[in-house]
PDB file of C-alpha atoms and ligand atoms in Angstrom:
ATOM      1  CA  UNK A   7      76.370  98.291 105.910  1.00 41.00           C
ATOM      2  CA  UNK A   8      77.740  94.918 106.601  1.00 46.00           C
ATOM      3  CA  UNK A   9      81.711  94.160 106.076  1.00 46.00           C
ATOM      4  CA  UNK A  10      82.005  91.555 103.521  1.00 53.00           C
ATOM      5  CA  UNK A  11      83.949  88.972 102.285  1.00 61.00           C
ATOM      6  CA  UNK A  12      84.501  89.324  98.638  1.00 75.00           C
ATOM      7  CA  UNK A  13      85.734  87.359  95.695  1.00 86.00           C
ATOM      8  CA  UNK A  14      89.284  88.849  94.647  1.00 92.00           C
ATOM      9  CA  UNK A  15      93.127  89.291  95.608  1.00 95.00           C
ATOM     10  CA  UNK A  16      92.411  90.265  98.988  1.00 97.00           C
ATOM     11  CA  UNK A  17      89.757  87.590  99.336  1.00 95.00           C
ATOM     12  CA  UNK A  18      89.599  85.896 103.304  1.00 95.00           C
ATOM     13  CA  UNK A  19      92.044  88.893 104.636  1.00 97.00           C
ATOM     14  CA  UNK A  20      91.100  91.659 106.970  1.00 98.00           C
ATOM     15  CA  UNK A  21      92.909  95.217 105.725  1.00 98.00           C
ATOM     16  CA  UNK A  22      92.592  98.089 108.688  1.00 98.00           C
ATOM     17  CA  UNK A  23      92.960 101.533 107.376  1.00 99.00           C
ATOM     18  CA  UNK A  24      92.998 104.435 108.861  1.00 98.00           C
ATOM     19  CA  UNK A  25      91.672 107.957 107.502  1.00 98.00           C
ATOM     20  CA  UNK A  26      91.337 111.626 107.926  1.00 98.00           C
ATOM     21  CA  UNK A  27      92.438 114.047 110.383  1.00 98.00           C
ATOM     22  CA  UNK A  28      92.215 113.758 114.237  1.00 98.00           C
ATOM     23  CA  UNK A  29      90.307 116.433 116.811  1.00 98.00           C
ATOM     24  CA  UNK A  30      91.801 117.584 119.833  1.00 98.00           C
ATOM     25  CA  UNK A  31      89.355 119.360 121.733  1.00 98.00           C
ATOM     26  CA  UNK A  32      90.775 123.186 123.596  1.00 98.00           C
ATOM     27  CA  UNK A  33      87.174 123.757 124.917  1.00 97.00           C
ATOM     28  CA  UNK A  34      83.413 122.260 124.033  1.00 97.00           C
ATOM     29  CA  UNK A  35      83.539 124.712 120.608  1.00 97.00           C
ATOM     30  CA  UNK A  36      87.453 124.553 119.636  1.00 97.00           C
ATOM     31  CA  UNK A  37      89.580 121.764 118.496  1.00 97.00           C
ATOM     32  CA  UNK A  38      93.305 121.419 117.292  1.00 97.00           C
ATOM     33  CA  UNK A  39      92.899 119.551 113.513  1.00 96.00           C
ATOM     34  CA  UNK A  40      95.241 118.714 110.725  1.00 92.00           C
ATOM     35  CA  UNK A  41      94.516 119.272 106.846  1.00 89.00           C
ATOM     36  CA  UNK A  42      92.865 116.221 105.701  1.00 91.00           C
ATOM     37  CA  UNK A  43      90.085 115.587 103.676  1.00 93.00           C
ATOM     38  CA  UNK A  44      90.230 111.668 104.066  1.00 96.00           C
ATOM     39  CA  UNK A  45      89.976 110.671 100.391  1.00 95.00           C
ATOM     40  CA  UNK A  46      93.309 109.180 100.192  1.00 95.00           C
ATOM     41  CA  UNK A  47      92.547 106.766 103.275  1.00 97.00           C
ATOM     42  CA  UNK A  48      88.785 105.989 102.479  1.00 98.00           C
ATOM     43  CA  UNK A  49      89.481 105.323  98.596  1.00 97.00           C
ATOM     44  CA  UNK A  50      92.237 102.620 100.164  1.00 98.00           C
ATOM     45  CA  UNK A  51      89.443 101.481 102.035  1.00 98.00           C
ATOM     46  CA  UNK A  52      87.164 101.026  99.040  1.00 98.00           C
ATOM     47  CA  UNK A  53      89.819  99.613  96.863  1.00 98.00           C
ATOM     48  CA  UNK A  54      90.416  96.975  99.336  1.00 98.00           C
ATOM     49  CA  UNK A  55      86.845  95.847  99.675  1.00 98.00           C
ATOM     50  CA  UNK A  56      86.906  96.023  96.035  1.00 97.00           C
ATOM     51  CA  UNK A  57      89.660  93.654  95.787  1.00 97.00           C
ATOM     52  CA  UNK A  58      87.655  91.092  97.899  1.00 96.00           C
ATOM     53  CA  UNK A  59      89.061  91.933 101.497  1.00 97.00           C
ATOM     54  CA  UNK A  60      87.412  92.174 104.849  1.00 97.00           C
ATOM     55  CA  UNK A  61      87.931  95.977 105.850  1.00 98.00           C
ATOM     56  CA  UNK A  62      87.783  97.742 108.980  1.00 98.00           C
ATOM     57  CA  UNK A  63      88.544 101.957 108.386  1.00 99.00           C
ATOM     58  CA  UNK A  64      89.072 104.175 111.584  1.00 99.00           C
ATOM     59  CA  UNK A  65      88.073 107.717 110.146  1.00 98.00           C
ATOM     60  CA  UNK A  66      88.401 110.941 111.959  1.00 98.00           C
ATOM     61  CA  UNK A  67      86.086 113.503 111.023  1.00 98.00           C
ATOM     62  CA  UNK A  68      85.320 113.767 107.500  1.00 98.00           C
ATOM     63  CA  UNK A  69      82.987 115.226 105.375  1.00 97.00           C
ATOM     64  CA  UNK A  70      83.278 112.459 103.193  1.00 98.00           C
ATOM     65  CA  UNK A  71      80.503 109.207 102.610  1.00 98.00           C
ATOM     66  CA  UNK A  72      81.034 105.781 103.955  1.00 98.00           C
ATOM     67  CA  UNK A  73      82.568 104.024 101.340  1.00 97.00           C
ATOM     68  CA  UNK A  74      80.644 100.833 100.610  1.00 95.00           C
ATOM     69  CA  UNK A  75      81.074  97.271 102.083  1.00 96.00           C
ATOM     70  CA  UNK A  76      83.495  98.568 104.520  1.00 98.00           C
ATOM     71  CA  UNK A  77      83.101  98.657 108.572  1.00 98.00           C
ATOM     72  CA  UNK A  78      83.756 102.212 109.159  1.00 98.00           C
ATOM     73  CA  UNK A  79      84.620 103.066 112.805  1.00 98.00           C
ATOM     74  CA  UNK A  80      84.004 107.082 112.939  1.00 98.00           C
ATOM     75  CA  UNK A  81      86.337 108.795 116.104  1.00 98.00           C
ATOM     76  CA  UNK A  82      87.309 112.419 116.963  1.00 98.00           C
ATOM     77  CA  UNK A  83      90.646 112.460 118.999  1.00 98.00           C
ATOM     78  CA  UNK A  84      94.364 110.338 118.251  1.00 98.00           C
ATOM     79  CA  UNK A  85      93.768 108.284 121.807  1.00 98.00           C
ATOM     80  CA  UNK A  86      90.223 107.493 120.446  1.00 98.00           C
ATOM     81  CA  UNK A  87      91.475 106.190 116.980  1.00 98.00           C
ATOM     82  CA  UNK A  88      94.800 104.182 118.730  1.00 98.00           C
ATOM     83  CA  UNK A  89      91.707 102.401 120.810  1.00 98.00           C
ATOM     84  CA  UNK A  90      89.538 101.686 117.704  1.00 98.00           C
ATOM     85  CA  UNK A  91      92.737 100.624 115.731  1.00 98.00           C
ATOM     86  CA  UNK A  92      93.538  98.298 118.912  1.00 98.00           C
ATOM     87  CA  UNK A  93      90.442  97.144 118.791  1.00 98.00           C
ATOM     88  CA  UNK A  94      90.332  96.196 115.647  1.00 98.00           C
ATOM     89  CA  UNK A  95      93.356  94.180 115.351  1.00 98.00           C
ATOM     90  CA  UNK A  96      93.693  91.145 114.134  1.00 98.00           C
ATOM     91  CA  UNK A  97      94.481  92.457 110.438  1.00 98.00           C
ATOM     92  CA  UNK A  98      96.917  91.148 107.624  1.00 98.00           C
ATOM     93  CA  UNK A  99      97.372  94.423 106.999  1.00 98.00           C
ATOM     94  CA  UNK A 100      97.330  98.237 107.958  1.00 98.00           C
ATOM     95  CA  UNK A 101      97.540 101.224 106.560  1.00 98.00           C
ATOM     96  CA  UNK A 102      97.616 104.592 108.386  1.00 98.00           C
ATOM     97  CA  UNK A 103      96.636 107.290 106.491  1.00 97.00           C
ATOM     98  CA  UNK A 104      95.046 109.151 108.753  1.00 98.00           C
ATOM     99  CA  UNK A 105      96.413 112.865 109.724  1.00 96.00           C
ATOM    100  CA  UNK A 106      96.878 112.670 113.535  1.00 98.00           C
ATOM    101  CA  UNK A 107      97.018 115.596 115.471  1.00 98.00           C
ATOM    102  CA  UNK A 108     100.511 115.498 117.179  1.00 97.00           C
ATOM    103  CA  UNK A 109      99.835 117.241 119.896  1.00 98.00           C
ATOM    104  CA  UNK A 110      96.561 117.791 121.978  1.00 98.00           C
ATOM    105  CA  UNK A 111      96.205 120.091 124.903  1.00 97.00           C
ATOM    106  CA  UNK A 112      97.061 119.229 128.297  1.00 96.00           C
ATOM    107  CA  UNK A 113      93.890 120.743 130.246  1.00 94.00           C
ATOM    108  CA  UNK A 114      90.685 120.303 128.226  1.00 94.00           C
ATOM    109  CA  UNK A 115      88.619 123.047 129.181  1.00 94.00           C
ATOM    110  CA  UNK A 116      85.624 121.836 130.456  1.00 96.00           C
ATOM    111  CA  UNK A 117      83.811 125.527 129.814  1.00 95.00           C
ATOM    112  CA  UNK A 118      83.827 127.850 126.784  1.00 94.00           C
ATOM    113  CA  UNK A 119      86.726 129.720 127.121  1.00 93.00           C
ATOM    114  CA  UNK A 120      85.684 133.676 126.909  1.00 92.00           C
ATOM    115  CA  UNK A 121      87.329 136.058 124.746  1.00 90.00           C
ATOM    116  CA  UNK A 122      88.667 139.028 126.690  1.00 82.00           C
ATOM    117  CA  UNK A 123      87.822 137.322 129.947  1.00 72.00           C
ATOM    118  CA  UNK A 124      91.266 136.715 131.086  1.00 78.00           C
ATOM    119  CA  UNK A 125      92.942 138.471 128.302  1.00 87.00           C
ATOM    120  CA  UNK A 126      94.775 135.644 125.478  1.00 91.00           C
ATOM    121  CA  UNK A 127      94.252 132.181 126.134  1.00 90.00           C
ATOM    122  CA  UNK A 128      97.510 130.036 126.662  1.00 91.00           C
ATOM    123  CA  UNK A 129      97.861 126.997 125.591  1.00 94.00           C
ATOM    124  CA  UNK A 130     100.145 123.873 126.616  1.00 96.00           C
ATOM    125  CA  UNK A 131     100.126 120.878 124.896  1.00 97.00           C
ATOM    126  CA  UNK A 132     101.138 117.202 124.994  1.00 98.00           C
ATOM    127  CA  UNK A 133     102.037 114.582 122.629  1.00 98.00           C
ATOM    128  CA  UNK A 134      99.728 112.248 121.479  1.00 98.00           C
ATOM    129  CA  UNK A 135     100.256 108.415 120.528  1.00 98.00           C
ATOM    130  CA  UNK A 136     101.981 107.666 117.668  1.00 98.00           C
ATOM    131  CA  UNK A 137      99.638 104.682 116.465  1.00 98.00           C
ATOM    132  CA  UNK A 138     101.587 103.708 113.261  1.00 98.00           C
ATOM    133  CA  UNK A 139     104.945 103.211 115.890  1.00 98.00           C
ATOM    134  CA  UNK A 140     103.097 101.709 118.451  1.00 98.00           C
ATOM    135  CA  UNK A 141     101.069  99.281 115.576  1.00 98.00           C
ATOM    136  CA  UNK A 142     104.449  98.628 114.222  1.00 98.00           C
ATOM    137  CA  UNK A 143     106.303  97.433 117.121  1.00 97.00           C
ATOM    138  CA  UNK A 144     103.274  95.507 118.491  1.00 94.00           C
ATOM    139  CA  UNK A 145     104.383  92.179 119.416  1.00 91.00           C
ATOM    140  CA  UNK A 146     102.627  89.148 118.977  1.00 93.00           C
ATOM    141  CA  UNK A 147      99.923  91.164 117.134  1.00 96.00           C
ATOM    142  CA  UNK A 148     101.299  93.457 114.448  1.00 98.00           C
ATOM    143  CA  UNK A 149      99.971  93.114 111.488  1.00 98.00           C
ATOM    144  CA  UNK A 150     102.093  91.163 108.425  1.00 98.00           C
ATOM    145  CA  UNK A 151     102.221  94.441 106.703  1.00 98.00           C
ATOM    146  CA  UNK A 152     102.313  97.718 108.316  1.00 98.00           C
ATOM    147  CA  UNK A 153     102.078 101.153 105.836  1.00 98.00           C
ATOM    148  CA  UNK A 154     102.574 104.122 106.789  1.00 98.00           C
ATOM    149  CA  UNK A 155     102.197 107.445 104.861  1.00 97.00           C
ATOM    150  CA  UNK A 156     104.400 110.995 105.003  1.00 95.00           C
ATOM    151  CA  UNK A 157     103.248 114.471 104.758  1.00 86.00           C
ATOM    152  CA  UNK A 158     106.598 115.995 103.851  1.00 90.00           C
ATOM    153  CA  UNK A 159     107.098 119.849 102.775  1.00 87.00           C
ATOM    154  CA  UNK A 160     110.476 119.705 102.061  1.00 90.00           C
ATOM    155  CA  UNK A 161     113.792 116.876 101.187  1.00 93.00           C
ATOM    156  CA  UNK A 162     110.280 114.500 101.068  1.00 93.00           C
ATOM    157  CA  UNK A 163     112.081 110.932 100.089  1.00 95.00           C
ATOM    158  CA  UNK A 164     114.367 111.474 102.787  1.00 96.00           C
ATOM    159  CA  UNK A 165     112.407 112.654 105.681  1.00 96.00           C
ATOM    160  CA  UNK A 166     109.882 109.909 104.529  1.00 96.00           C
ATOM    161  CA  UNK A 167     112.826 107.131 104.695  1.00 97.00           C
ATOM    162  CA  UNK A 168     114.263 108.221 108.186  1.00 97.00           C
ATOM    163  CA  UNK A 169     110.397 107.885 109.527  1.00 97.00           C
ATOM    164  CA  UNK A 170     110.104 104.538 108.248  1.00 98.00           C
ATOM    165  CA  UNK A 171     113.005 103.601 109.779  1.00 97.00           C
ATOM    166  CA  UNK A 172     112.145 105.594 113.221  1.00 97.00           C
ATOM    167  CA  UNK A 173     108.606 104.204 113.308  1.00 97.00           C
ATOM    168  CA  UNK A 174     109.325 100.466 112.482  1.00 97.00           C
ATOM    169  CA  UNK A 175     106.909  99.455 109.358  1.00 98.00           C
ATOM    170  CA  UNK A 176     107.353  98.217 106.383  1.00 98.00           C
ATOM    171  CA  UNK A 177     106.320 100.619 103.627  1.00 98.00           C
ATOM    172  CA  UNK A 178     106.395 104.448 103.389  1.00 98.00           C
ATOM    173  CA  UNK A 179     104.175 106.483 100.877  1.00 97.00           C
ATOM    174  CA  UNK A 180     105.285 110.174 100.841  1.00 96.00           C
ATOM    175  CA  UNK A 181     103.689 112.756  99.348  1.00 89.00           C
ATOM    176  CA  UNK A 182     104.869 116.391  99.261  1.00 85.00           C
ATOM    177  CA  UNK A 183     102.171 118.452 100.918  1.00 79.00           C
ATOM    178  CA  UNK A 184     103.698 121.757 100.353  1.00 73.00           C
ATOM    179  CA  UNK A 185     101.578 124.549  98.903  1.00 63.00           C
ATOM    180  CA  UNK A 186     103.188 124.333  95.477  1.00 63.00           C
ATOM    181  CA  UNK A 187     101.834 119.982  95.273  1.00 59.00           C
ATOM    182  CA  UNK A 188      98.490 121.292  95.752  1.00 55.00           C
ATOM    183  CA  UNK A 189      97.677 117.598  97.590  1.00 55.00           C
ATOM    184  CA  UNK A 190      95.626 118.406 100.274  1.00 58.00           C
ATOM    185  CA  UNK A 191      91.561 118.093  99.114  1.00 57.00           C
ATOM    186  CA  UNK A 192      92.894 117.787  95.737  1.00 62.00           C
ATOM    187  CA  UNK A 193      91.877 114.548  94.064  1.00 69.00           C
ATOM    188  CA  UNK A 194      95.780 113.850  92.642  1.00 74.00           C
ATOM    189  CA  UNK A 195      99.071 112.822  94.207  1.00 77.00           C
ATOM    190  CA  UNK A 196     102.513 112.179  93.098  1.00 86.00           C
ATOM    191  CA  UNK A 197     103.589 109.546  95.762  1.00 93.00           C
ATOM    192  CA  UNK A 198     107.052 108.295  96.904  1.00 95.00           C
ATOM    193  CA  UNK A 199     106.894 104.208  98.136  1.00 97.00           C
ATOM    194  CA  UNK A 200     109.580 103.794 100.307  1.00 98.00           C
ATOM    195  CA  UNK A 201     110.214  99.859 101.385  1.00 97.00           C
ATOM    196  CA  UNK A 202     113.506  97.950 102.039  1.00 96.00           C
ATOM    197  CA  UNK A 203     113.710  97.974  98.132  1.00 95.00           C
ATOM    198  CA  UNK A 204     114.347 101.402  97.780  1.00 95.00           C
ATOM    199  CA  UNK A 205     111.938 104.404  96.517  1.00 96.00           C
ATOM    200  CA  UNK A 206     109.932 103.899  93.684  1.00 96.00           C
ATOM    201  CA  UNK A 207     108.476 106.930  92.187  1.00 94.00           C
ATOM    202  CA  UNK A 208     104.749 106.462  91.408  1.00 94.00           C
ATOM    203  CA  UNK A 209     103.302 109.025  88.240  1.00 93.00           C
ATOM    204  CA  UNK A 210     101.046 111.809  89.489  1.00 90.00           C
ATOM    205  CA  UNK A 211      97.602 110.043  89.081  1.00 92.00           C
ATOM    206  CA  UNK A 212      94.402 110.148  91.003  1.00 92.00           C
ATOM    207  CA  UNK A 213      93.917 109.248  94.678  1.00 93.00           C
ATOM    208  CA  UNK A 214      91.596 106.201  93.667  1.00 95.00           C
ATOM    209  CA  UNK A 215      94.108 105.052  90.901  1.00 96.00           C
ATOM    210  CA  UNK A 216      97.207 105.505  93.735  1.00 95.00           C
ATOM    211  CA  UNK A 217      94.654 103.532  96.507  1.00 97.00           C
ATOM    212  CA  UNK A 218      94.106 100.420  93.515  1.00 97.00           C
ATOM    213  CA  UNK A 219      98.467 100.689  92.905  1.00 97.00           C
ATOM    214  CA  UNK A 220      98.479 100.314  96.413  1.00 98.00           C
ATOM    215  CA  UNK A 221      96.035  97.827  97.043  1.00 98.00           C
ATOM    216  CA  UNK A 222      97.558  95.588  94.143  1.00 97.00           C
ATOM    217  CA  UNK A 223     101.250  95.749  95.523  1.00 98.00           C
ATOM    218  CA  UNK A 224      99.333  94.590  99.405  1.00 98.00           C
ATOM    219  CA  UNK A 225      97.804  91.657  97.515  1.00 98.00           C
ATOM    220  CA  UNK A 226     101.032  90.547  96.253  1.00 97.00           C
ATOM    221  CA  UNK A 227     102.333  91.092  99.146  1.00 97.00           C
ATOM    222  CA  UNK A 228     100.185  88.864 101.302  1.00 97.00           C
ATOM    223  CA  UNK A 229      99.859  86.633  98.489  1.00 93.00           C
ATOM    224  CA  UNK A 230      97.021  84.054  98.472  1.00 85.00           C
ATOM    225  CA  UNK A 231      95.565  82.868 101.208  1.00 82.00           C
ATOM    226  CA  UNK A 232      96.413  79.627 102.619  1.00 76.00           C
ATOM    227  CA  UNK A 233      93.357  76.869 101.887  1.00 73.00           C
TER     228      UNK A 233
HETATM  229  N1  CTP B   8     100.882 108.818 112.616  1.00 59.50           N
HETATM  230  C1  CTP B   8     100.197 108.107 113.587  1.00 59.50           C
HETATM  231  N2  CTP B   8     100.015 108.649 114.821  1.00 59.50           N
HETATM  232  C2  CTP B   8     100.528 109.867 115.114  1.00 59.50           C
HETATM  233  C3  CTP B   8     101.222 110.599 114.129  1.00 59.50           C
HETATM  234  C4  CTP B   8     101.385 110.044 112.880  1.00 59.50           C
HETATM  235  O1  CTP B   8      99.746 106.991 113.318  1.00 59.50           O
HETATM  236  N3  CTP B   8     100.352 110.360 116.332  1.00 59.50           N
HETATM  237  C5  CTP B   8     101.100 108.190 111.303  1.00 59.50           C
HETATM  238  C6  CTP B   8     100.387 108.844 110.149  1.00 59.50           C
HETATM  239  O2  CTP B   8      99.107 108.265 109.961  1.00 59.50           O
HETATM  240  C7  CTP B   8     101.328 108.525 108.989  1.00 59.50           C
HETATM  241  C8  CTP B   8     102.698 108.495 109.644  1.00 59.50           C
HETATM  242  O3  CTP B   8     102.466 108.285 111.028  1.00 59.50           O
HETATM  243  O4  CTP B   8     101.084 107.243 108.477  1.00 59.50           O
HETATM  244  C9  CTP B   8     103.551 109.707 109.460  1.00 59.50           C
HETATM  245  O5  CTP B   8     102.849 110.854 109.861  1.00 59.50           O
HETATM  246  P1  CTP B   8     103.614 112.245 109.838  1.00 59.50           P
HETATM  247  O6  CTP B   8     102.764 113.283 110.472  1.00 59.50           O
HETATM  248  O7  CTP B   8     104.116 112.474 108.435  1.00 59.50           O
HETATM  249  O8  CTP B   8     104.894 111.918 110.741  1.00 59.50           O
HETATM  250  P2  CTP B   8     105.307 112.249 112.225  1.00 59.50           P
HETATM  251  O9  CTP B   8     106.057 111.075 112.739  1.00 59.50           O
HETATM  252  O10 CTP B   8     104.153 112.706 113.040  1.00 59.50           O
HETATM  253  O11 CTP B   8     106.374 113.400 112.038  1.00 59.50           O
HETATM  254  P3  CTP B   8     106.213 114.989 111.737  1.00 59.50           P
HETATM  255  O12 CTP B   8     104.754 115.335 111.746  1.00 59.50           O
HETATM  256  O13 CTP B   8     106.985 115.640 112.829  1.00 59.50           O
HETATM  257  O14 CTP B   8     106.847 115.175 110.375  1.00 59.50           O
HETATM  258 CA1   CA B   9     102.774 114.381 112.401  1.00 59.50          CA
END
């Protein structure tokens, strides 16, 4: 499917989201993942092409469809989605929804690893790229708008405010991902936006509805285009 240029509030810009968990391979058979089913980040991508923009969305693996009108960019690992996102600059804005694996592990091992072989595997690990900081303090090419999101479990506003400070962008949206939120591969959210404004408390609705609230807030963001 062909990225388009629509009529509507995001008409003539290019929106880059990103979506769903990340993959760090251990062997050829075993990865490190996150919990993510990618509906938050691919119904921001659809929302945006709905609302007229140019979109490119970097998805990790998801069991999801390609949402309509939208470039999709499909990658496994953190270092493979900081590429496509790099590659895919320039955009008016970003959003990074995407569940990145923190870590990965140092030595990929380049067999399957036996069980009982050597008795219990040990692994050591490394930190990945943090591609919402590094997006965010990209000179010369960051986008206007940079959003991040927060998977919080506990004191969520404020652990979502000292990351959007730490990471440099603009807007936070924090969700509470603890067990009792019932958020992850559920199809509602209560979400946090956290901006130099302050916190505004968004009512539980569905990831779709929180994707257009988003999507609407962007547009007036950018506002229009310039003729
Ligand atoms: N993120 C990213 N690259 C990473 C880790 C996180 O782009 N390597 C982005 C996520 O897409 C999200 C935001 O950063 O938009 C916050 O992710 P989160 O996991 O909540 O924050 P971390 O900074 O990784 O902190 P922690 O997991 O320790 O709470
Ligand atoms: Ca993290």
């Amino acid at each position: 499917i062909e990225a388009h240029f629509g009529k509507g509030p995001l008409s003539g810009r290019h929106l880059l989201v990103t979506s769903g968990p990340t993959h760090e391979p251990i062997d050829p058979v075993r990865v490190i993942a996150n919990r993510s089913s990618g509906r938050q980040g691919h119904a921001i991508a659809q929302a945006a092409a709905g609302a007229g923009a140019k979109v490119t969305l970097v998805s990790g693996p998801v069991a999801l469809p390609d949402p309509q009108g939208v470039q999709v960019v499909k990658v496994e690992t953190a270092r493979e989605m900081l590429a496509a996102v790099e590659a895919a600059l320039p955009a008016d804005a970003a959003v990074f929804a995407a569940a990145v694996a923190d870590w990965r592990v140092a030595e990929e091992a380049s067999q399957k690893i036996k069980k009982g072989a050597a008795g219990l595997p040990t692994l050591s690990f490394v930190e990945n790229p943090d591609i919402l900081a590094t997006i965010s303090r990209a000179a010369g090419r960051r986008p206007r708008l940079v959003v991040g999101f927060a998977a919080e479990t506990s004191d969520v506003v404020a652990n979502a405010a000292a990351k959007r400070m730490a990471k440099g962008c603009d807007w936070i949206l924090a969700n509470d991902v603890s067990a009792a939120a019932g958020v992850f591969g559920g199809e509602a959210n209560t979400i946090h936006m956290i901006s130099e404004a302050g916190v505004e408390t968004w009512p539980r609705m569905d990831k779709a509805e929180a994707a257009r609230q988003l999507i609407d807030r962007i547009a007036k963001q950018l506002g229009p285009v310039a003729p």
